[in-house]
CSV table of C-alpha atoms and ligand atoms in Angstrom, one decimal:
chain,number,residue,atom,x,y,z
L,1,MET,CA,30.7,142.2,154.5
L,2,LYS,CA,33.0,139.5,156.4
L,3,LYS,CA,36.3,139.7,156.1
L,4,ALA,CA,38.8,136.8,155.1
L,5,ALA,CA,42.7,136.9,155.7
L,6,LEU,CA,44.6,135.0,152.5
L,7,ILE,CA,48.1,134.1,153.8
L,8,VAL,CA,50.6,133.4,151.2
L,9,GLY,CA,54.7,133.4,151.0
L,10,ALA,CA,56.0,131.0,148.5
L,11,ARG,CA,55.9,130.9,144.6
L,12,PRO,CA,53.1,128.3,144.3
L,13,GLN,CA,50.9,130.2,147.0
L,14,PHE,CA,50.8,133.3,144.3
L,15,ILE,CA,49.9,131.2,141.8
L,16,LYS,CA,47.1,129.6,143.5
L,17,SER,CA,45.9,132.7,145.3
L,18,ALA,CA,45.1,134.2,141.7
L,19,PRO,CA,41.8,132.2,141.3
L,20,LEU,CA,41.1,132.4,145.1
L,21,ILE,CA,41.3,136.2,145.3
L,22,LEU,CA,39.0,136.5,142.3
L,23,GLU,CA,36.3,134.0,144.1
L,24,LEU,CA,36.8,135.1,147.9
L,25,GLY,CA,36.9,139.0,146.5
L,26,ARG,CA,33.1,138.4,145.3
L,27,PHE,CA,31.9,137.8,148.8
L,28,TYR,CA,34.5,138.8,151.3
L,29,LYS,CA,36.5,141.8,152.2
L,30,THR,CA,40.2,140.3,151.5
L,31,VAL,CA,43.2,141.2,153.5
L,32,LEU,CA,46.3,139.6,151.5
L,33,ILE,CA,49.2,139.0,153.5
L,34,HIS,CA,52.9,138.2,152.4
L,35,THR,CA,54.9,136.6,154.8
L,36,GLY,CA,57.9,137.4,152.4
L,37,GLN,CA,59.1,133.8,152.6
L,38,HIS,CA,60.0,133.8,148.7
L,39,PHE,CA,61.9,137.4,148.0
L,40,ASP,CA,63.6,137.2,144.8
L,41,PHE,CA,62.1,139.2,142.0
L,42,SER,CA,61.4,135.8,139.9
L,43,MET,CA,60.1,134.3,142.8
L,44,SER,CA,57.6,136.8,144.1
L,45,GLU,CA,56.9,140.0,142.3
L,46,LEU,CA,56.9,138.6,138.9
L,47,PHE,CA,53.8,136.6,140.0
L,48,PHE,CA,52.5,139.7,141.2
L,49,ASP,CA,53.0,141.6,137.9
L,50,GLU,CA,52.3,138.6,135.6
L,51,LEU,CA,49.0,137.3,137.3
L,52,LYS,CA,47.8,141.1,138.3
L,53,LEU,CA,47.6,140.1,141.7
L,54,PRO,CA,46.7,143.0,144.1
L,55,THR,CA,49.7,144.4,146.1
L,56,PRO,CA,49.6,143.0,149.5
L,57,ASP,CA,47.8,144.8,152.3
L,58,TYR,CA,50.9,143.5,154.4
L,59,HIS,CA,54.3,142.4,153.7
L,60,LEU,CA,56.1,141.0,156.6
L,61,ASN,CA,59.7,141.3,155.2
L,62,THR,CA,60.8,137.9,157.0
L,63,THR,CA,63.4,137.4,154.3
L,64,GLY,CA,66.6,135.2,155.2
L,65,GLY,CA,67.8,133.1,158.0
L,66,SER,CA,67.3,129.4,158.8
L,67,SER,CA,63.5,127.9,158.3
L,68,GLY,CA,63.1,128.3,161.9
L,69,ARG,CA,64.3,131.7,162.3
L,70,GLN,CA,62.0,132.8,159.2
L,71,THR,CA,59.0,131.0,160.3
L,72,ALA,CA,59.3,132.5,164.0
L,73,LYS,CA,59.4,135.8,161.9
L,74,MET,CA,56.1,135.0,160.1
L,75,ILE,CA,54.7,134.3,163.6
L,76,GLU,CA,55.4,137.5,165.1
L,77,GLY,CA,54.4,139.3,162.2
L,78,LEU,CA,51.2,137.7,161.5
L,79,GLU,CA,50.3,138.0,165.2
L,80,SER,CA,49.9,141.7,165.2
L,81,VAL,CA,48.5,141.7,161.5
L,82,LEU,CA,45.9,139.4,162.5
L,83,ALA,CA,45.1,140.7,165.7
L,84,PHE,CA,44.7,144.1,164.6
L,85,GLU,CA,42.6,143.1,161.3
L,86,LYS,CA,40.4,140.4,163.3
L,87,PRO,CA,39.4,138.4,160.0
L,88,ASP,CA,36.4,136.3,160.3
L,89,PHE,CA,38.7,133.5,159.1
L,90,SER,CA,42.1,132.8,157.7
L,91,VAL,CA,42.6,130.9,154.4
L,92,VAL,CA,45.9,129.0,154.3
L,93,VAL,CA,47.3,127.3,151.3
L,94,GLY,CA,49.4,124.1,150.4
L,95,ASP,CA,52.5,123.3,152.8
L,96,THR,CA,54.8,125.7,153.3
L,97,ASN,CA,56.2,127.4,156.4
L,98,SER,CA,54.0,130.3,155.6
L,99,THR,CA,51.0,128.0,155.7
L,100,LEU,CA,52.1,126.4,159.1
L,101,ALA,CA,52.8,130.0,160.5
L,102,GLY,CA,49.5,131.4,159.3
L,103,ALA,CA,47.6,128.2,161.2
L,104,VAL,CA,49.5,128.6,164.3
L,105,VAL,CA,48.7,132.2,164.6
L,106,SER,CA,45.2,132.3,163.5
L,107,ALA,CA,44.6,129.1,165.9
L,108,LYS,CA,45.9,131.1,168.8
L,109,LEU,CA,43.7,134.1,168.2
L,110,ASN,CA,40.7,131.9,167.7
L,111,ILE,CA,40.3,132.6,164.2
L,112,PRO,CA,39.3,130.0,162.2
L,113,ILE,CA,41.2,128.2,159.5
L,114,VAL,CA,40.5,127.1,156.1
L,115,HIS,CA,43.0,125.0,154.6
L,116,VAL,CA,43.2,124.8,150.9
L,117,GLU,CA,45.0,121.6,149.5
L,118,ALA,CA,44.0,120.1,153.1
L,119,GLY,CA,44.6,115.9,153.5
L,120,VAL,CA,47.4,115.8,151.1
L,121,ARG,CA,50.0,113.2,152.6
L,122,SER,CA,53.0,111.4,151.9
L,123,LYS,CA,54.5,108.5,153.5
L,124,ASP,CA,57.6,110.3,154.9
L,125,LYS,CA,56.8,112.1,158.3
L,126,ASN,CA,60.1,113.9,158.3
L,127,LEU,CA,59.4,115.9,155.2
L,128,PRO,CA,59.1,119.5,156.0
L,129,GLU,CA,56.0,119.7,153.7
L,130,GLN,CA,54.5,116.8,155.6
L,131,ILE,CA,55.2,118.4,159.0
L,132,ASN,CA,53.1,121.6,157.8
L,133,ARG,CA,50.5,120.1,156.2
L,134,VAL,CA,49.7,117.5,159.5
L,135,VAL,CA,50.3,120.4,162.1
L,136,THR,CA,48.1,122.7,159.8
L,137,ASP,CA,45.2,120.1,159.2
L,138,SER,CA,45.4,119.3,162.9
L,139,ILE,CA,44.1,122.8,164.0
L,140,ALA,CA,42.4,123.6,160.5
L,141,ASP,CA,38.4,124.2,161.1
L,142,CYS,CA,37.4,123.7,157.0
L,143,PHE,CA,39.5,121.3,154.7
L,144,LEU,CA,39.3,122.2,151.1
L,145,CYS,CA,40.6,119.1,149.5
L,146,PRO,CA,41.8,118.6,145.8
L,147,THR,CA,41.3,115.0,145.8
L,148,GLN,CA,38.9,112.5,147.1
L,149,SER,CA,41.9,110.4,148.4
L,150,ALA,CA,42.8,113.6,150.3
L,151,VAL,CA,39.4,113.5,152.2
L,152,GLU,CA,39.9,110.0,152.9
L,153,ASN,CA,43.4,110.9,154.6
L,154,LEU,CA,41.7,113.1,156.7
L,155,LYS,CA,39.1,110.8,157.5
L,156,LYS,CA,41.6,108.1,158.5
L,157,GLU,CA,43.0,110.6,160.9
L,158,GLY,CA,39.6,111.0,162.6
L,159,LYS,CA,38.3,114.3,161.0
L,160,VAL,CA,34.6,114.4,160.5
L,161,GLY,CA,33.3,117.8,159.7
L,162,ASN,CA,33.9,120.3,157.0
L,163,LEU,CA,35.7,118.2,154.7
L,164,TYR,CA,35.1,118.8,151.0
L,165,ASP,CA,36.5,117.4,147.7
L,166,THR,CA,36.6,120.6,146.0
L,167,GLY,CA,39.0,119.8,142.8
L,168,ASP,CA,42.6,121.0,142.2
L,169,ILE,CA,43.4,124.6,142.5
L,170,ILE,CA,46.2,124.2,140.2
L,171,TYR,CA,44.0,123.2,137.5
L,172,ASP,CA,41.8,126.1,138.1
L,173,CYS,CA,44.9,128.4,137.7
L,174,LEU,CA,45.5,126.6,134.6
L,175,ARG,CA,42.0,127.0,133.3
L,176,ILE,CA,41.9,130.4,133.9
L,177,PHE,CA,45.6,131.3,132.4
L,178,GLU,CA,45.5,129.1,129.6
L,179,LYS,CA,44.6,131.5,126.9
L,180,ASN,CA,47.6,133.6,127.7
L,181,ILE,CA,50.4,131.1,127.2
L,182,PRO,CA,52.7,132.5,124.9
L,183,GLN,CA,53.8,130.4,121.8
L,184,LYS,CA,57.2,131.0,122.7
L,185,PRO,CA,58.5,131.6,126.3
L,186,SER,CA,60.8,134.6,126.9
L,187,ILE,CA,63.8,132.8,128.3
L,188,GLY,CA,66.4,134.6,126.8
L,189,MET,CA,67.7,131.9,124.3
L,190,ASP,CA,66.1,129.9,121.3
L,191,LEU,CA,64.0,127.0,122.3
L,192,PRO,CA,65.9,123.5,120.7
L,193,ASP,CA,63.0,121.6,118.6
L,194,ARG,CA,62.8,118.8,120.9
L,195,PHE,CA,63.5,119.1,124.7
L,196,ILE,CA,62.9,118.0,128.3
L,197,LEU,CA,61.9,120.4,130.8
L,198,ALA,CA,63.2,119.7,134.5
L,199,THR,CA,62.3,121.6,137.9
L,200,LEU,CA,64.2,120.4,141.0
L,201,HIS,CA,63.9,121.9,144.7
L,202,ARG,CA,62.7,119.6,147.5
L,203,ALA,CA,64.8,119.6,150.3
L,204,GLU,CA,65.5,115.9,150.7
L,205,ALA,CA,66.7,115.9,146.9
L,206,VAL,CA,69.0,119.3,146.8
L,207,ASP,CA,70.2,119.4,150.4
L,208,ASN,CA,71.3,116.1,150.4
L,209,PRO,CA,74.7,115.9,148.1
L,210,ASP,CA,74.4,112.1,147.1
L,211,ASN,CA,70.8,112.6,146.0
L,212,LEU,CA,71.6,115.9,144.3
L,213,SER,CA,74.7,114.5,142.2
L,214,SER,CA,72.5,111.2,141.3
L,215,ILE,CA,69.9,113.4,139.8
L,216,LEU,CA,72.0,115.8,137.9
L,217,ARG,CA,73.9,112.5,136.5
L,218,SER,CA,70.8,111.1,135.8
L,219,LEU,CA,69.6,114.1,133.6
L,220,SER,CA,73.1,114.3,132.1
L,221,LEU,CA,72.7,110.9,130.3
L,222,SER,CA,69.4,112.4,128.5
L,223,SER,CA,69.9,112.2,124.5
L,224,LEU,CA,67.8,115.2,124.2
L,225,PRO,CA,68.7,119.0,125.8
L,226,ILE,CA,67.0,119.8,128.9
L,227,ILE,CA,65.9,123.0,130.2
L,228,LEU,CA,66.1,123.3,133.9
L,229,PRO,CA,65.0,126.8,135.4
L,230,LEU,CA,66.8,126.4,138.9
L,231,HIS,CA,65.2,127.2,142.2
L,232,PRO,CA,67.3,129.3,144.2
L,233,ARG,CA,67.5,126.7,146.8
L,234,THR,CA,69.0,124.1,144.0
L,235,SER,CA,71.1,126.9,142.7
L,236,LYS,CA,72.7,127.6,146.1
L,237,MET,CA,73.2,123.8,147.2
L,238,ILE,CA,74.9,123.3,143.7
L,239,ASP,CA,77.3,125.8,144.5
L,240,ARG,CA,77.8,124.7,148.2
L,241,PHE,CA,78.5,121.1,147.0
L,242,ASP,CA,80.6,122.6,144.4
L,243,MET,CA,78.4,120.5,141.6
L,244,ARG,CA,78.6,123.0,138.7
L,245,ASN,CA,80.6,120.5,136.8
L,246,LEU,CA,77.7,118.1,136.8
L,247,ILE,CA,75.8,120.5,134.9
L,248,THR,CA,76.8,119.1,131.6
L,249,ASP,CA,76.4,120.8,128.3
L,250,ASN,CA,73.0,119.3,127.1
L,251,ILE,CA,71.4,120.8,130.5
L,252,LEU,CA,70.5,124.3,130.0
L,253,ALA,CA,70.3,125.7,133.5
L,254,ILE,CA,68.3,129.0,133.4
L,255,GLU,CA,67.0,131.5,136.1
L,256,PRO,CA,63.3,130.7,137.6
L,257,VAL,CA,60.8,131.6,134.6
L,258,GLY,CA,57.5,133.1,135.2
L,259,TYR,CA,54.1,131.3,135.4
L,260,LEU,CA,52.9,131.8,131.6
L,261,ASP,CA,56.7,130.7,130.3
L,262,ILE,CA,56.5,127.6,132.4
L,263,LEU,CA,53.2,126.7,131.1
L,264,SER,CA,54.6,127.3,127.6
L,265,LEU,CA,57.6,125.0,128.3
L,266,LEU,CA,55.7,122.5,129.5
L,267,LYS,CA,53.2,122.6,126.4
L,268,SER,CA,56.1,122.5,124.1
L,269,CYS,CA,58.5,120.0,126.0
L,270,GLU,CA,58.8,116.4,125.0
L,271,TYR,CA,58.0,115.3,128.9
L,272,VAL,CA,58.9,116.6,132.5
L,273,VAL,CA,61.3,115.6,135.2
L,274,THR,CA,60.2,117.3,138.1
L,275,ASP,CA,59.9,116.9,141.9
L,276,SER,CA,57.6,120.0,142.1
L,277,GLY,CA,54.1,119.2,143.5
L,278,GLY,CA,52.6,122.1,141.2
L,279,VAL,CA,54.5,121.3,138.1
L,280,GLN,CA,53.7,117.3,138.5
L,281,ARG,CA,49.9,118.2,138.1
L,282,GLU,CA,50.4,120.8,135.2
L,283,ALA,CA,52.4,118.5,133.1
L,284,VAL,CA,49.8,116.1,133.3
L,285,PHE,CA,46.9,118.4,132.7
L,286,LEU,CA,48.7,119.6,129.6
L,287,GLY,CA,49.1,115.9,128.3
L,288,LYS,CA,53.1,115.5,129.3
L,289,GLY,CA,54.3,112.5,131.3
L,290,VAL,CA,56.3,113.1,134.3
L,291,ILE,CA,59.4,111.2,135.9
L,292,LEU,CA,59.5,112.0,139.3
L,293,PRO,CA,63.0,111.8,140.9
L,294,ARG,CA,61.7,111.1,144.4
L,295,PRO,CA,61.0,107.6,146.2
L,296,GLU,CA,56.8,108.6,146.4
L,297,THR,CA,54.4,111.2,145.5
L,298,GLU,CA,51.7,112.7,147.2
L,299,TRP,CA,49.5,112.5,143.9
L,300,ILE,CA,48.8,108.8,143.8
L,301,GLU,CA,45.9,109.3,141.0
L,302,PHE,CA,48.7,110.6,138.4
L,303,VAL,CA,50.5,107.3,139.1
L,304,GLU,CA,47.8,104.9,138.9
L,305,SER,CA,46.7,106.6,135.7
L,306,GLY,CA,50.3,106.0,134.3
L,307,TRP,CA,51.1,109.8,133.8
L,308,ILE,CA,53.7,109.8,136.4
L,309,LYS,CA,56.6,107.4,136.8
L,310,VAL,CA,58.0,107.3,140.2
L,311,ARG,CA,61.9,106.8,140.0
L,312,GLY,CA,63.9,107.7,142.9
L,313,TYR,CA,67.1,109.9,142.8
L,314,ASP,CA,68.8,107.6,140.1
L,315,PHE,CA,66.7,107.1,137.0
L,316,GLU,CA,66.9,106.5,133.2
L,317,MET,CA,65.7,109.2,131.0
L,318,ASP,CA,62.7,107.1,129.3
L,319,GLY,CA,60.3,109.1,127.8
L,320,THR,CA,57.4,106.3,127.3
L,321,PHE,CA,54.5,106.3,129.2
L,322,ASP,CA,51.8,104.0,129.5
L,323,THR,CA,48.8,106.4,130.2
L,324,SER,CA,45.2,105.7,130.6
L,325,ALA,CA,44.0,109.0,129.6
L,326,PHE,CA,42.1,111.1,132.2
L,327,ASP,CA,40.3,108.5,133.8
L,328,CYS,CA,41.8,108.6,137.2
L,329,VAL,CA,42.3,112.2,137.5
L,330,GLU,CA,39.2,113.9,135.7
L,331,ASN,CA,37.5,114.3,139.2
L,332,LEU,CA,40.3,117.3,139.7
L,333,LEU,CA,39.2,119.1,136.7
L,334,ARG,CA,36.8,121.3,137.9
L,335,PRO,CA,36.4,125.2,138.9
L,336,ALA,CA,38.1,124.7,142.4
L,337,ALA,CA,38.1,128.1,143.8
L,338,ALA,CA,34.4,128.6,142.9
L,339,GLU,CA,33.5,125.4,144.5
L,340,MET,CA,35.4,126.5,147.8
L,341,ILE,CA,33.4,129.6,148.1
L,342,GLU,CA,30.2,128.1,147.8
L,343,LYS,CA,31.4,125.7,150.8
L,344,LEU,CA,32.7,128.9,152.7
L,345,LYS,CA,29.5,130.7,152.3
L,346,ASP,CA,27.7,128.0,154.4
L,347,LEU,CA,30.2,128.8,157.1
L,348,PHE,CA,31.2,132.2,157.2
I,401,UD1,C1,59.3,126.1,150.1
I,401,UD1,C2,58.3,124.9,150.8
I,401,UD1,C3,58.4,123.9,149.8
I,401,UD1,C4,57.8,124.5,148.5
I,401,UD1,C5,58.4,125.4,147.7
I,401,UD1,C6,58.1,126.2,146.6
I,401,UD1,C7,58.9,125.2,152.9
I,401,UD1,C8,59.6,124.4,154.1
I,401,UD1,N1,59.1,124.5,151.8
I,401,UD1,O1,60.4,125.3,149.8
I,401,UD1,O2,57.1,123.0,150.0
I,401,UD1,O3,57.9,123.6,147.2
I,401,UD1,O4,58.8,126.6,148.8
I,401,UD1,O5,59.0,126.8,145.7
I,401,UD1,O6,58.1,126.0,153.2
I,401,UD1,N2,65.6,131.4,148.5
I,401,UD1,C9,66.1,132.7,147.7
I,401,UD1,N3,65.3,133.5,147.0
I,401,UD1,C10,63.9,133.0,147.2
I,401,UD1,C11,63.4,132.0,148.0
I,401,UD1,C12,64.4,131.2,148.6
I,401,UD1,O7,67.4,132.7,147.9
I,401,UD1,O8,63.2,134.0,146.7
I,401,UD1,C13,66.7,130.6,149.1
I,401,UD1,C14,66.5,130.8,150.9
I,401,UD1,O9,67.3,131.8,151.1
I,401,UD1,C15,66.7,129.4,151.4
I,401,UD1,C16,66.2,128.5,150.4
I,401,UD1,O10,65.9,129.2,149.1
I,401,UD1,O11,68.1,129.3,151.6
I,401,UD1,C17,65.1,127.6,150.5
I,401,UD1,O12,64.0,128.6,150.6
I,401,UD1,P1,62.8,128.1,151.6
I,401,UD1,O13,61.6,129.2,151.2
I,401,UD1,O14,63.0,128.1,153.1
I,401,UD1,O15,62.1,126.8,150.9
I,401,UD1,P2,61.9,126.0,149.4
I,401,UD1,O16,63.2,125.5,149.4
I,401,UD1,O17,61.6,127.6,148.7
I,402,UDP,N1,56.9,127.8,138.1
I,402,UDP,C1,57.1,129.1,137.8
I,402,UDP,N2,58.2,129.0,137.2
I,402,UDP,C2,59.2,128.4,137.6
I,402,UDP,C3,59.0,127.0,138.3
I,402,UDP,C4,57.7,126.5,138.5
I,402,UDP,O1,56.2,129.8,137.4
I,402,UDP,O2,60.6,128.3,137.1
I,402,UDP,C5,55.4,127.5,138.8
I,402,UDP,C6,54.9,126.1,138.4
I,402,UDP,O3,54.1,126.3,137.1
I,402,UDP,C7,53.9,125.9,139.5
I,402,UDP,C8,54.5,126.6,140.6
I,402,UDP,O4,55.4,127.4,140.1
I,402,UDP,O5,52.6,126.3,139.4
I,402,UDP,C9,55.0,125.4,141.4
I,402,UDP,O6,56.2,125.8,142.4
I,402,UDP,P1,57.2,124.9,143.2
I,402,UDP,O7,57.3,123.9,142.3
I,402,UDP,O8,58.2,126.3,143.6
I,402,UDP,O9,56.5,124.6,144.7
I,402,UDP,P2,55.7,123.3,144.7
I,402,UDP,O10,54.3,123.1,143.7
I,402,UDP,O11,56.3,121.8,144.8
I,402,UDP,O12,55.3,123.4,146.1
């Protein structure tokens, strides 16, 4: 049996690895490597427990330090593991520092790279996610794209072979776990009858005091309560900028929640304010409109169909959405992981 190395390290990658592991495991011996990028219980172990993911074969414990230092530790750790395991190919997912480290080390060891969520692009070349995506795609060998627009982006960059539109892995996760979504999430409090769900963590939003204060002030003007599971990065920056006073009484800031709980919150909220790539799409798949507190989104299909309103850091809490059903996004709604493995079987 051929061997795949699946490299993960951040919250969205644990979630996305659930359908991937299931499908990869049918045809390949899969070595699961956790870089340690995310390390709090509620950002890592929680997902291994609730999604019944296998214990990683390797945990690199790269916790802490600056982004560069942590990425360097990942590169060092991955080099030893991949040189020892000699997989037939590596699978990297999305656009985090773990994606970048996995791709760079694999390329240096001549291990073919499969990129899940390839071809996703933003206009701002300075975003950390954009840098990670562009570098990864520049050295990847197989491009598993969530949308046709992602395929087109890669073609414009001169890619010609092994480009596949496989549908969105985020939809696949939702499809698999939808039946397990609890009626009421366990978030340590009673849910208000009507509420808005918000999540916030992008560096360009929360590391910049002007942008962070604009977003928090916009949220504070909501007439409905807001449930805000706080990403650790956001929590740290709120403290660093001394902005706890901007968390007004209508903003219920809680710890990050598990995957099934966030899906439950998404199902019962009125609408969503989020800068998360994953939560944007989950919201739409569950029929909820999204206000995007960023100047742009990579998920342009959802803007065209009216589900996402791109508003920037200052926005009105206006919950009216002009949606055109799922016309523009229905191509994404497929069993993505199974389609991905069909493509891989032809290559490895
Ligand atoms: C990373 C990804 C981002 C992705 C997000 C998903 C990069 C460059 N960015 O952003 O694309 O959308 O994950 O959540 O890879 N921290 C903790 N505990 C944790 C995790 C992080 O305290 O469990 C703190 C870190 O110490 C650090 C900060 O949060 O100070 C940022 O963490 P990092 O992993 O660098 O980036 P994210 O903002 O999580
Ligand atoms: N998520 C979660 N708990 C939370 C917030 C998000 O389980 O408190 C899930 C969410 O459902 C989605 C994924 O984490 O599947 C998105 O991760 P995140 O927002 O951290 O990163 P991004 O998608 O922007 O890279």
